[in-house]
């Protein structure tokens, strides 16, 4: 298992390098004078000031040199300064990524806690009312765009019922109750699509496993239904579920862009979109790197869970 | 089992009905009064102001810096203005107002050219250091230093040097007359920061601002809010001599989604915000809220032509396009009829140089066709325009396309983000037409020298036009506002006649708050941005 882990970890390095190169190339492809772009729209600096910006951001150097300078700084933890926000990129990303992470993890947990049992129930009670309701909800969950769900949730629970805050962010570690209250709606809006997908996946995987001979044998041995499902069927049914689960990390980051805008959460998703619009090079590069790291870590975790669930993987790979 | 099934069905039906009724009750809460009467707000100022309380305002974009001279977005003003004062403050009509300025008086000299400011006594920065002539000198020299990358620097080019004559007297030595100077000092460049704090925080000063203003920074959450507390040592007083500000605490929240902004107002999570056009009618009918209106708060849609690029290097074709646009129809289609049809040039309603009598293109298809013929393209032509991905601009540009089509002009549209679009039009000059919006800059020279002067940052063609340059320089140098207005009227007429910049719609600001917020009529400053100093809450 250890060897497997090390091998998987080493595989991440070239992927990360390719990611940094691609991000750098993308930023270069954007038309226009980068020094002017760094000033931001609606602002005017004179040529003398622009020249200082070119020097400060190494825009006067060849592209490969720029990339080299940037990479050498990054490995030392220096991501540069945001041209828009004039703060160190690392500080900016650290606070924002932490916020996104809180909501992401909560949405993840919520999705799994609801989806896996619901999927199991749906499979076990296949063709009955519970199954139809679960199917209806999950189709809705996939079909409804999460920004619309978010706005509707704000309207119903925030404005008309007044049960929950309509928007805003409170640090959960400073004020746990208010923080939690502010998290409920966005976490639901963020997690609902993943929840629906994981539930569909659990249901079909479970149905497949339940039709296997060994399940029939277990039942024939006289095992109780909870043991058959919980012990024998579930572990095998979870394999494809874990795949979906891993893929959802990327989705949750993508969803965060929308949900953070709708709920006014100072996370990384929205910040990255603004940085791209403002051509805030340093932030985009640092941010994409961190997101890539997060997705790679989630994939790694998925692979490790795989190996734990199914020993064949770690030996054959 | 069958019984269980039925119970389940019944339960889900009940849930469904409950959900429907929720939505329905939601809708009814939004309905206007049965007779549709707009309820009048009670008088805004009844009785003396009461002190204390916390107002939460909101704005749609987050601050790029709380240092006024380093910010990269005009929207930063909503945040920093509450913590700073200007060397010169102006009223909404751009009259300098010494009573609210850090300089209590000033003398203008024509030979040699200079302005000497006499500073207010006893003013302290939030860090306890005194505001004095050295502080003014430090602030201005910081802007003039190109390495600071201060945005107001180009507008301060006329300042040669600054001398601190004594503790409370400071002289700006000028390279020439500077009639625009007092107004420019009422903008970002004239904001006074604590030199001690700037030196102490260095590059981090932008998030540790220290001014002399009515509020001081308490807590800043990146991307979410700026929280401020009362500056108990504030020097400002209201007209009755009561100390300002009235509030104990102030928060400006970032809410980027317009629909959510309106929801937050209704839910009572914020008190003060500018309404999105789509919600103005609903709020007018909601008797919980008062609305303060300011026309000309911005230019909502403007056609900017590159006068050096075919096909619009031909003045008649630019005019043809100008006459082909039905502004009133666009207002209805895109702006819920809440904007105002532009009746002048780039200085919108309510600004100093606004001149509604200037001849300009209005919707007239016959006239448009006449100019097409005069421009040698009676059957129309093709070109590609650029705009940026703003929810109002994209449909507006589509409306422009449909209207130009009527006189045979086929326009392709390219939508970029705001930075790329601005760059592609003004600096790399890839498009002959840019459909965009423009902020309201109260001081006319801000726009004139940036957009009309041949070396202006927002002059796409950068053609040498000595006649235009002369007018721009003259306008900026004259000290008498009446003389300046005459020059700008001439400039406005020239620009509109040659159709460089053809504004289509002026925006209107609808500021709203519940009735417990008082002095809402004092909220909008000369640049249509928020000044929350004088708001107070009823107990």
PDB file of C-alpha atoms in Angstrom, chain B residues 220-493:
ATOM      1  CA  UNK B 220     -11.939  44.245   6.829  1.00  0.00           C
ATOM      2  CA  UNK B 221     -12.970  40.859   5.452  1.00  0.00           C
ATOM      3  CA  UNK B 222     -11.558  40.410   1.960  1.00  0.00           C
ATOM      4  CA  UNK B 223     -14.343  40.084  -0.561  1.00  0.00           C
ATOM      5  CA  UNK B 224     -17.108  40.371   2.034  1.00  0.00           C
ATOM      6  CA  UNK B 225     -17.242  43.613   3.989  1.00  0.00           C
ATOM      7  CA  UNK B 226     -15.575  46.690   5.377  1.00  0.00           C
ATOM      8  CA  UNK B 227     -16.632  47.364   8.931  1.00  0.00           C
ATOM      9  CA  UNK B 228     -16.020  50.815  10.443  1.00  0.00           C
ATOM     10  CA  UNK B 229     -16.538  52.469  13.811  1.00  0.00           C
ATOM     11  CA  UNK B 230     -17.208  56.052  14.773  1.00  0.00           C
ATOM     12  CA  UNK B 231     -14.221  58.369  14.948  1.00  0.00           C
ATOM     13  CA  UNK B 232     -14.971  60.064  18.279  1.00  0.00           C
ATOM     14  CA  UNK B 233     -12.412  62.781  17.550  1.00  0.00           C
ATOM     15  CA  UNK B 234     -13.922  63.754  14.215  1.00  0.00           C
ATOM     16  CA  UNK B 235     -13.744  67.477  13.522  1.00  0.00           C
ATOM     17  CA  UNK B 236     -16.872  67.739  11.351  1.00  0.00           C
ATOM     18  CA  UNK B 237     -20.151  69.244  12.553  1.00  0.00           C
ATOM     19  CA  UNK B 238     -23.597  69.341  10.997  1.00  0.00           C
ATOM     20  CA  UNK B 239     -25.471  72.569  10.190  1.00  0.00           C
ATOM     21  CA  UNK B 240     -26.795  72.810  13.776  1.00  0.00           C
ATOM     22  CA  UNK B 241     -23.345  72.372  15.219  1.00  0.00           C
ATOM     23  CA  UNK B 242     -23.885  68.760  16.318  1.00  0.00           C
ATOM     24  CA  UNK B 243     -20.784  66.605  16.046  1.00  0.00           C
ATOM     25  CA  UNK B 244     -20.619  64.164  13.160  1.00  0.00           C
ATOM     26  CA  UNK B 245     -21.083  61.317  12.496  1.00  0.00           C
ATOM     27  CA  UNK B 246     -24.288  60.144  14.155  1.00  0.00           C
ATOM     28  CA  UNK B 247     -23.760  56.421  13.771  1.00  0.00           C
ATOM     29  CA  UNK B 248     -21.616  54.262  16.049  1.00  0.00           C
ATOM     30  CA  UNK B 249     -20.867  51.723  13.404  1.00  0.00           C
ATOM     31  CA  UNK B 250     -20.994  51.326   9.675  1.00  0.00           C
ATOM     32  CA  UNK B 251     -20.536  48.314   7.416  1.00  0.00           C
ATOM     33  CA  UNK B 252     -20.339  48.301   3.652  1.00  0.00           C
ATOM     34  CA  UNK B 253     -21.021  44.780   2.417  1.00  0.00           C
ATOM     35  CA  UNK B 254     -20.124  43.325  -0.961  1.00  0.00           C
ATOM     36  CA  UNK B 255     -23.174  41.820  -2.674  1.00  0.00           C
ATOM     37  CA  UNK B 256     -22.411  41.061  -6.285  1.00  0.00           C
ATOM     38  CA  UNK B 257     -25.734  39.667  -7.414  1.00  0.00           C
ATOM     39  CA  UNK B 258     -28.448  42.263  -8.027  1.00  0.00           C
ATOM     40  CA  UNK B 259     -31.316  39.948  -7.138  1.00  0.00           C
ATOM     41  CA  UNK B 260     -29.637  38.998  -3.882  1.00  0.00           C
ATOM     42  CA  UNK B 261     -29.015  42.685  -3.140  1.00  0.00           C
ATOM     43  CA  UNK B 262     -32.742  43.375  -3.350  1.00  0.00           C
ATOM     44  CA  UNK B 263     -33.506  40.284  -1.268  1.00  0.00           C
ATOM     45  CA  UNK B 264     -31.070  41.412   1.424  1.00  0.00           C
ATOM     46  CA  UNK B 265     -32.825  44.793   1.574  1.00  0.00           C
ATOM     47  CA  UNK B 266     -36.216  43.143   1.924  1.00  0.00           C
ATOM     48  CA  UNK B 267     -34.960  40.709   4.538  1.00  0.00           C
ATOM     49  CA  UNK B 268     -33.550  43.628   6.555  1.00  0.00           C
ATOM     50  CA  UNK B 269     -29.988  42.375   6.359  1.00  0.00           C
ATOM     51  CA  UNK B 270     -28.786  45.638   4.868  1.00  0.00           C
ATOM     52  CA  UNK B 271     -30.262  49.103   5.099  1.00  0.00           C
ATOM     53  CA  UNK B 272     -28.781  51.143   2.257  1.00  0.00           C
ATOM     54  CA  UNK B 273     -28.119  50.220  -1.379  1.00  0.00           C
ATOM     55  CA  UNK B 274     -28.633  51.333  -4.961  1.00  0.00           C
ATOM     56  CA  UNK B 275     -31.500  49.457  -6.555  1.00  0.00           C
ATOM     57  CA  UNK B 276     -31.158  47.457  -9.748  1.00  0.00           C
ATOM     58  CA  UNK B 277     -33.515  48.906 -12.377  1.00  0.00           C
ATOM     59  CA  UNK B 278     -35.562  45.733 -12.526  1.00  0.00           C
ATOM     60  CA  UNK B 279     -36.575  46.130  -8.867  1.00  0.00           C
ATOM     61  CA  UNK B 280     -37.274  49.869  -8.715  1.00  0.00           C
ATOM     62  CA  UNK B 281     -41.005  49.487  -9.360  1.00  0.00           C
ATOM     63  CA  UNK B 282     -41.405  46.816  -6.681  1.00  0.00           C
ATOM     64  CA  UNK B 283     -39.600  48.985  -4.118  1.00  0.00           C
ATOM     65  CA  UNK B 284     -41.611  52.064  -5.068  1.00  0.00           C
ATOM     66  CA  UNK B 285     -44.723  50.111  -4.190  1.00  0.00           C
ATOM     67  CA  UNK B 286     -43.267  48.715  -0.993  1.00  0.00           C
ATOM     68  CA  UNK B 287     -44.175  51.194   1.729  1.00  0.00           C
ATOM     69  CA  UNK B 288     -41.343  50.042   3.959  1.00  0.00           C
ATOM     70  CA  UNK B 289     -38.812  51.835   1.777  1.00  0.00           C
ATOM     71  CA  UNK B 290     -37.900  55.367   0.735  1.00  0.00           C
ATOM     72  CA  UNK B 291     -36.087  56.044  -2.532  1.00  0.00           C
ATOM     73  CA  UNK B 292     -33.710  58.851  -3.383  1.00  0.00           C
ATOM     74  CA  UNK B 293     -33.268  59.507  -7.094  1.00  0.00           C
ATOM     75  CA  UNK B 294     -30.304  61.106  -8.864  1.00  0.00           C
ATOM     76  CA  UNK B 295     -30.438  61.553 -12.610  1.00  0.00           C
ATOM     77  CA  UNK B 296     -27.259  61.409 -14.623  1.00  0.00           C
ATOM     78  CA  UNK B 297     -25.490  59.177 -12.146  1.00  0.00           C
ATOM     79  CA  UNK B 298     -23.622  57.624 -15.054  1.00  0.00           C
ATOM     80  CA  UNK B 299     -23.731  57.179 -18.806  1.00  0.00           C
ATOM     81  CA  UNK B 300     -25.506  53.866 -19.294  1.00  0.00           C
ATOM     82  CA  UNK B 301     -24.844  53.436 -23.001  1.00  0.00           C
ATOM     83  CA  UNK B 302     -22.439  55.403 -25.196  1.00  0.00           C
ATOM     84  CA  UNK B 303     -21.166  54.838 -28.713  1.00  0.00           C
ATOM     85  CA  UNK B 304     -17.433  55.558 -28.806  1.00  0.00           C
ATOM     86  CA  UNK B 305     -16.041  55.854 -32.319  1.00  0.00           C
ATOM     87  CA  UNK B 306     -12.472  55.495 -33.460  1.00  0.00           C
ATOM     88  CA  UNK B 307     -12.420  58.491 -35.790  1.00  0.00           C
ATOM     89  CA  UNK B 308      -9.248  57.299 -37.474  1.00  0.00           C
ATOM     90  CA  UNK B 309     -10.461  53.836 -38.454  1.00  0.00           C
ATOM     91  CA  UNK B 310     -12.628  52.874 -41.447  1.00  0.00           C
ATOM     92  CA  UNK B 311     -15.552  53.004 -41.868  1.00  0.00           C
ATOM     93  CA  UNK B 312     -15.944  55.558 -39.084  1.00  0.00           C
ATOM     94  CA  UNK B 313     -13.083  57.774 -40.160  1.00  0.00           C
ATOM     95  CA  UNK B 314     -15.867  59.283 -42.270  1.00  0.00           C
ATOM     96  CA  UNK B 315     -17.730  61.812 -40.120  1.00  0.00           C
ATOM     97  CA  UNK B 316     -20.990  61.413 -42.064  1.00  0.00           C
ATOM     98  CA  UNK B 317     -21.105  57.690 -41.396  1.00  0.00           C
ATOM     99  CA  UNK B 318     -20.621  58.314 -37.676  1.00  0.00           C
ATOM    100  CA  UNK B 319     -23.453  60.815 -37.778  1.00  0.00           C
ATOM    101  CA  UNK B 320     -25.629  58.323 -39.672  1.00  0.00           C
ATOM    102  CA  UNK B 321     -25.107  55.767 -36.916  1.00  0.00           C
ATOM    103  CA  UNK B 322     -25.876  58.371 -34.254  1.00  0.00           C
ATOM    104  CA  UNK B 323     -29.188  59.323 -35.867  1.00  0.00           C
ATOM    105  CA  UNK B 324     -30.219  55.690 -36.334  1.00  0.00           C
ATOM    106  CA  UNK B 325     -30.409  54.859 -32.626  1.00  0.00           C
ATOM    107  CA  UNK B 326     -33.821  55.023 -30.981  1.00  0.00           C
ATOM    108  CA  UNK B 327     -32.756  55.721 -27.418  1.00  0.00           C
ATOM    109  CA  UNK B 328     -36.274  55.689 -25.977  1.00  0.00           C
ATOM    110  CA  UNK B 329     -36.933  52.224 -27.395  1.00  0.00           C
ATOM    111  CA  UNK B 330     -33.640  50.942 -25.985  1.00  0.00           C
ATOM    112  CA  UNK B 331     -34.527  52.398 -22.584  1.00  0.00           C
ATOM    113  CA  UNK B 332     -37.810  50.462 -22.594  1.00  0.00           C
ATOM    114  CA  UNK B 333     -36.320  47.258 -23.929  1.00  0.00           C
ATOM    115  CA  UNK B 334     -33.261  47.008 -21.724  1.00  0.00           C
ATOM    116  CA  UNK B 335     -33.455  49.475 -18.825  1.00  0.00           C
ATOM    117  CA  UNK B 336     -37.082  49.077 -17.698  1.00  0.00           C
ATOM    118  CA  UNK B 337     -37.556  52.707 -18.813  1.00  0.00           C
ATOM    119  CA  UNK B 338     -35.528  53.806 -15.781  1.00  0.00           C
ATOM    120  CA  UNK B 339     -32.624  55.429 -17.581  1.00  0.00           C
ATOM    121  CA  UNK B 340     -32.934  58.819 -19.310  1.00  0.00           C
ATOM    122  CA  UNK B 341     -32.535  59.573 -23.011  1.00  0.00           C
ATOM    123  CA  UNK B 342     -29.261  61.495 -23.347  1.00  0.00           C
ATOM    124  CA  UNK B 343     -29.851  65.146 -24.225  1.00  0.00           C
ATOM    125  CA  UNK B 344     -26.223  66.278 -24.274  1.00  0.00           C
ATOM    126  CA  UNK B 345     -22.681  64.918 -24.464  1.00  0.00           C
ATOM    127  CA  UNK B 346     -20.456  63.053 -22.042  1.00  0.00           C
ATOM    128  CA  UNK B 347     -21.342  65.294 -19.100  1.00  0.00           C
ATOM    129  CA  UNK B 348     -24.648  63.850 -17.930  1.00  0.00           C
ATOM    130  CA  UNK B 349     -27.618  65.550 -16.279  1.00  0.00           C
ATOM    131  CA  UNK B 350     -26.722  67.412 -13.114  1.00  0.00           C
ATOM    132  CA  UNK B 351     -23.009  67.718 -13.812  1.00  0.00           C
ATOM    133  CA  UNK B 352     -21.340  71.109 -14.087  1.00  0.00           C
ATOM    134  CA  UNK B 353     -20.780  71.059 -17.845  1.00  0.00           C
ATOM    135  CA  UNK B 354     -24.084  69.422 -18.789  1.00  0.00           C
ATOM    136  CA  UNK B 355     -25.658  71.405 -21.602  1.00  0.00           C
ATOM    137  CA  UNK B 356     -29.076  70.213 -22.811  1.00  0.00           C
ATOM    138  CA  UNK B 357     -29.162  72.854 -25.560  1.00  0.00           C
ATOM    139  CA  UNK B 358     -26.237  71.460 -27.510  1.00  0.00           C
ATOM    140  CA  UNK B 359     -27.164  70.165 -30.988  1.00  0.00           C
ATOM    141  CA  UNK B 360     -26.726  66.398 -31.075  1.00  0.00           C
ATOM    142  CA  UNK B 361     -28.023  63.400 -33.025  1.00  0.00           C
ATOM    143  CA  UNK B 362     -31.479  62.220 -32.013  1.00  0.00           C
ATOM    144  CA  UNK B 363     -33.382  59.320 -33.519  1.00  0.00           C
ATOM    145  CA  UNK B 364     -34.324  60.272 -37.073  1.00  0.00           C
ATOM    146  CA  UNK B 365     -34.074  57.660 -39.792  1.00  0.00           C
ATOM    147  CA  UNK B 366     -34.439  60.152 -42.659  1.00  0.00           C
ATOM    148  CA  UNK B 367     -31.566  62.143 -41.264  1.00  0.00           C
ATOM    149  CA  UNK B 368     -29.549  58.939 -40.810  1.00  0.00           C
ATOM    150  CA  UNK B 369     -30.098  57.948 -44.464  1.00  0.00           C
ATOM    151  CA  UNK B 370     -29.185  61.465 -45.582  1.00  0.00           C
ATOM    152  CA  UNK B 371     -25.808  61.145 -43.845  1.00  0.00           C
ATOM    153  CA  UNK B 372     -25.313  57.663 -45.276  1.00  0.00           C
ATOM    154  CA  UNK B 373     -25.685  59.128 -48.762  1.00  0.00           C
ATOM    155  CA  UNK B 374     -23.417  62.037 -47.863  1.00  0.00           C
ATOM    156  CA  UNK B 375     -20.833  59.541 -46.620  1.00  0.00           C
ATOM    157  CA  UNK B 376     -20.924  57.740 -49.956  1.00  0.00           C
ATOM    158  CA  UNK B 377     -22.521  54.553 -48.618  1.00  0.00           C
ATOM    159  CA  UNK B 378     -26.237  54.903 -49.461  1.00  0.00           C
ATOM    160  CA  UNK B 379     -26.722  51.137 -49.277  1.00  0.00           C
ATOM    161  CA  UNK B 380     -25.008  50.766 -45.939  1.00  0.00           C
ATOM    162  CA  UNK B 381     -21.846  48.896 -44.990  1.00  0.00           C
ATOM    163  CA  UNK B 382     -20.474  46.262 -42.637  1.00  0.00           C
ATOM    164  CA  UNK B 383     -18.258  46.487 -39.586  1.00  0.00           C
ATOM    165  CA  UNK B 384     -17.548  44.822 -36.224  1.00  0.00           C
ATOM    166  CA  UNK B 385     -18.183  46.553 -32.915  1.00  0.00           C
ATOM    167  CA  UNK B 386     -16.886  45.570 -29.510  1.00  0.00           C
ATOM    168  CA  UNK B 387     -18.637  45.632 -26.152  1.00  0.00           C
ATOM    169  CA  UNK B 388     -18.119  43.944 -22.804  1.00  0.00           C
ATOM    170  CA  UNK B 389     -19.999  41.305 -20.902  1.00  0.00           C
ATOM    171  CA  UNK B 390     -22.178  43.545 -18.777  1.00  0.00           C
ATOM    172  CA  UNK B 391     -25.782  42.306 -18.360  1.00  0.00           C
ATOM    173  CA  UNK B 392     -27.161  45.605 -19.677  1.00  0.00           C
ATOM    174  CA  UNK B 393     -24.572  46.340 -22.358  1.00  0.00           C
ATOM    175  CA  UNK B 394     -24.872  43.107 -24.297  1.00  0.00           C
ATOM    176  CA  UNK B 395     -28.624  43.498 -24.967  1.00  0.00           C
ATOM    177  CA  UNK B 396     -28.105  47.236 -25.585  1.00  0.00           C
ATOM    178  CA  UNK B 397     -25.525  46.442 -28.248  1.00  0.00           C
ATOM    179  CA  UNK B 398     -27.943  43.980 -29.805  1.00  0.00           C
ATOM    180  CA  UNK B 399     -30.515  46.762 -29.928  1.00  0.00           C
ATOM    181  CA  UNK B 400     -27.937  49.000 -31.618  1.00  0.00           C
ATOM    182  CA  UNK B 401     -27.352  46.289 -34.211  1.00  0.00           C
ATOM    183  CA  UNK B 402     -31.069  45.933 -34.921  1.00  0.00           C
ATOM    184  CA  UNK B 403     -31.438  49.703 -35.297  1.00  0.00           C
ATOM    185  CA  UNK B 404     -28.438  50.086 -37.604  1.00  0.00           C
ATOM    186  CA  UNK B 405     -29.792  47.252 -39.717  1.00  0.00           C
ATOM    187  CA  UNK B 406     -32.807  49.440 -40.549  1.00  0.00           C
ATOM    188  CA  UNK B 407     -30.582  51.813 -42.531  1.00  0.00           C
ATOM    189  CA  UNK B 408     -28.641  48.986 -44.112  1.00  0.00           C
ATOM    190  CA  UNK B 409     -25.631  48.912 -41.784  1.00  0.00           C
ATOM    191  CA  UNK B 410     -24.649  45.373 -40.806  1.00  0.00           C
ATOM    192  CA  UNK B 411     -22.893  45.294 -37.473  1.00  0.00           C
ATOM    193  CA  UNK B 412     -21.159  42.237 -36.034  1.00  0.00           C
ATOM    194  CA  UNK B 413     -20.685  42.190 -32.266  1.00  0.00           C
ATOM    195  CA  UNK B 414     -17.755  40.917 -30.300  1.00  0.00           C
ATOM    196  CA  UNK B 415     -18.191  40.594 -26.564  1.00  0.00           C
ATOM    197  CA  UNK B 416     -15.052  40.664 -24.408  1.00  0.00           C
ATOM    198  CA  UNK B 417     -14.497  41.245 -20.737  1.00  0.00           C
ATOM    199  CA  UNK B 418     -14.239  44.880 -19.707  1.00  0.00           C
ATOM    200  CA  UNK B 419     -10.443  45.006 -19.513  1.00  0.00           C
ATOM    201  CA  UNK B 420      -9.872  43.377 -22.868  1.00  0.00           C
ATOM    202  CA  UNK B 421     -12.602  45.396 -24.575  1.00  0.00           C
ATOM    203  CA  UNK B 422     -11.265  48.711 -23.256  1.00  0.00           C
ATOM    204  CA  UNK B 423      -7.756  47.743 -24.276  1.00  0.00           C
ATOM    205  CA  UNK B 424      -8.803  46.446 -27.686  1.00  0.00           C
ATOM    206  CA  UNK B 425     -10.643  49.639 -28.528  1.00  0.00           C
ATOM    207  CA  UNK B 426      -8.577  52.412 -26.975  1.00  0.00           C
ATOM    208  CA  UNK B 427      -5.066  51.048 -27.047  1.00  0.00           C
ATOM    209  CA  UNK B 428      -4.645  48.337 -29.647  1.00  0.00           C
ATOM    210  CA  UNK B 429      -7.372  49.991 -31.786  1.00  0.00           C
ATOM    211  CA  UNK B 430      -8.863  46.838 -33.250  1.00  0.00           C
ATOM    212  CA  UNK B 431     -12.452  48.054 -33.554  1.00  0.00           C
ATOM    213  CA  UNK B 432     -14.057  51.158 -35.055  1.00  0.00           C
ATOM    214  CA  UNK B 433     -16.894  51.250 -32.489  1.00  0.00           C
ATOM    215  CA  UNK B 434     -17.071  50.504 -28.772  1.00  0.00           C
ATOM    216  CA  UNK B 435     -20.445  50.288 -27.069  1.00  0.00           C
ATOM    217  CA  UNK B 436     -19.862  50.859 -23.378  1.00  0.00           C
ATOM    218  CA  UNK B 437     -20.879  52.744 -20.267  1.00  0.00           C
ATOM    219  CA  UNK B 438     -19.078  55.555 -18.463  1.00  0.00           C
ATOM    220  CA  UNK B 439     -18.822  56.768 -14.890  1.00  0.00           C
ATOM    221  CA  UNK B 440     -19.968  60.223 -13.936  1.00  0.00           C
ATOM    222  CA  UNK B 441     -16.920  62.360 -13.311  1.00  0.00           C
ATOM    223  CA  UNK B 442     -18.049  65.619 -11.805  1.00  0.00           C
ATOM    224  CA  UNK B 443     -14.992  67.630 -12.847  1.00  0.00           C
ATOM    225  CA  UNK B 444     -15.269  68.154 -16.637  1.00  0.00           C
ATOM    226  CA  UNK B 445     -11.522  68.145 -17.224  1.00  0.00           C
ATOM    227  CA  UNK B 446     -11.232  64.586 -15.948  1.00  0.00           C
ATOM    228  CA  UNK B 447     -13.080  63.415 -19.045  1.00  0.00           C
ATOM    229  CA  UNK B 448     -11.860  66.100 -21.445  1.00  0.00           C
ATOM    230  CA  UNK B 449      -8.152  65.541 -20.936  1.00  0.00           C
ATOM    231  CA  UNK B 450      -8.450  61.741 -20.909  1.00  0.00           C
ATOM    232  CA  UNK B 451     -10.826  61.288 -23.840  1.00  0.00           C
ATOM    233  CA  UNK B 452     -10.595  64.328 -26.117  1.00  0.00           C
ATOM    234  CA  UNK B 453      -6.994  65.483 -25.866  1.00  0.00           C
ATOM    235  CA  UNK B 454      -4.816  64.002 -28.616  1.00  0.00           C
ATOM    236  CA  UNK B 455      -2.556  62.200 -26.123  1.00  0.00           C
ATOM    237  CA  UNK B 456      -5.488  61.153 -23.884  1.00  0.00           C
ATOM    238  CA  UNK B 457      -5.577  57.629 -22.465  1.00  0.00           C
ATOM    239  CA  UNK B 458      -9.138  57.229 -23.775  1.00  0.00           C
ATOM    240  CA  UNK B 459      -8.623  58.813 -27.151  1.00  0.00           C
ATOM    241  CA  UNK B 460      -8.606  55.809 -29.453  1.00  0.00           C
ATOM    242  CA  UNK B 461      -7.482  57.689 -32.543  1.00  0.00           C
ATOM    243  CA  UNK B 462      -4.894  59.935 -30.863  1.00  0.00           C
ATOM    244  CA  UNK B 463      -5.200  62.196 -33.900  1.00  0.00           C
ATOM    245  CA  UNK B 464      -3.506  65.524 -33.560  1.00  0.00           C
ATOM    246  CA  UNK B 465      -6.348  67.979 -33.193  1.00  0.00           C
ATOM    247  CA  UNK B 466      -4.897  71.326 -32.089  1.00  0.00           C
ATOM    248  CA  UNK B 467      -8.365  72.917 -31.975  1.00  0.00           C
ATOM    249  CA  UNK B 468      -9.591  70.276 -29.511  1.00  0.00           C
ATOM    250  CA  UNK B 469      -6.410  70.310 -27.431  1.00  0.00           C
ATOM    251  CA  UNK B 470      -6.634  74.068 -27.125  1.00  0.00           C
ATOM    252  CA  UNK B 471     -10.211  73.921 -25.838  1.00  0.00           C
ATOM    253  CA  UNK B 472      -9.363  71.172 -23.336  1.00  0.00           C
ATOM    254  CA  UNK B 473      -6.390  73.104 -21.976  1.00  0.00           C
ATOM    255  CA  UNK B 474      -8.363  76.318 -21.828  1.00  0.00           C
ATOM    256  CA  UNK B 475     -11.199  74.635 -19.935  1.00  0.00           C
ATOM    257  CA  UNK B 476      -8.820  73.239 -17.343  1.00  0.00           C
ATOM    258  CA  UNK B 477      -6.982  76.495 -16.805  1.00  0.00           C
ATOM    259  CA  UNK B 478      -9.844  78.945 -16.259  1.00  0.00           C
ATOM    260  CA  UNK B 479     -10.767  79.661 -12.650  1.00  0.00           C
ATOM    261  CA  UNK B 480     -14.243  81.131 -13.149  1.00  0.00           C
ATOM    262  CA  UNK B 481     -16.827  78.299 -13.452  1.00  0.00           C
ATOM    263  CA  UNK B 482     -18.992  80.418 -15.771  1.00  0.00           C
ATOM    264  CA  UNK B 483     -16.081  80.830 -18.195  1.00  0.00           C
ATOM    265  CA  UNK B 484     -15.288  77.150 -17.983  1.00  0.00           C
ATOM    266  CA  UNK B 485     -18.871  76.163 -18.758  1.00  0.00           C
ATOM    267  CA  UNK B 486     -18.707  78.236 -21.973  1.00  0.00           C
ATOM    268  CA  UNK B 487     -15.560  76.448 -23.101  1.00  0.00           C
ATOM    269  CA  UNK B 488     -16.995  73.033 -22.325  1.00  0.00           C
ATOM    270  CA  UNK B 489     -20.209  73.889 -24.187  1.00  0.00           C
ATOM    271  CA  UNK B 490     -18.077  74.620 -27.236  1.00  0.00           C
ATOM    272  CA  UNK B 491     -16.129  71.379 -26.766  1.00  0.00           C
ATOM    273  CA  UNK B 492     -19.318  69.367 -26.251  1.00  0.00           C
ATOM    274  CA  UNK B 493     -20.824  70.793 -29.448  1.00  0.00           C
TER     275      UNK B 493
END
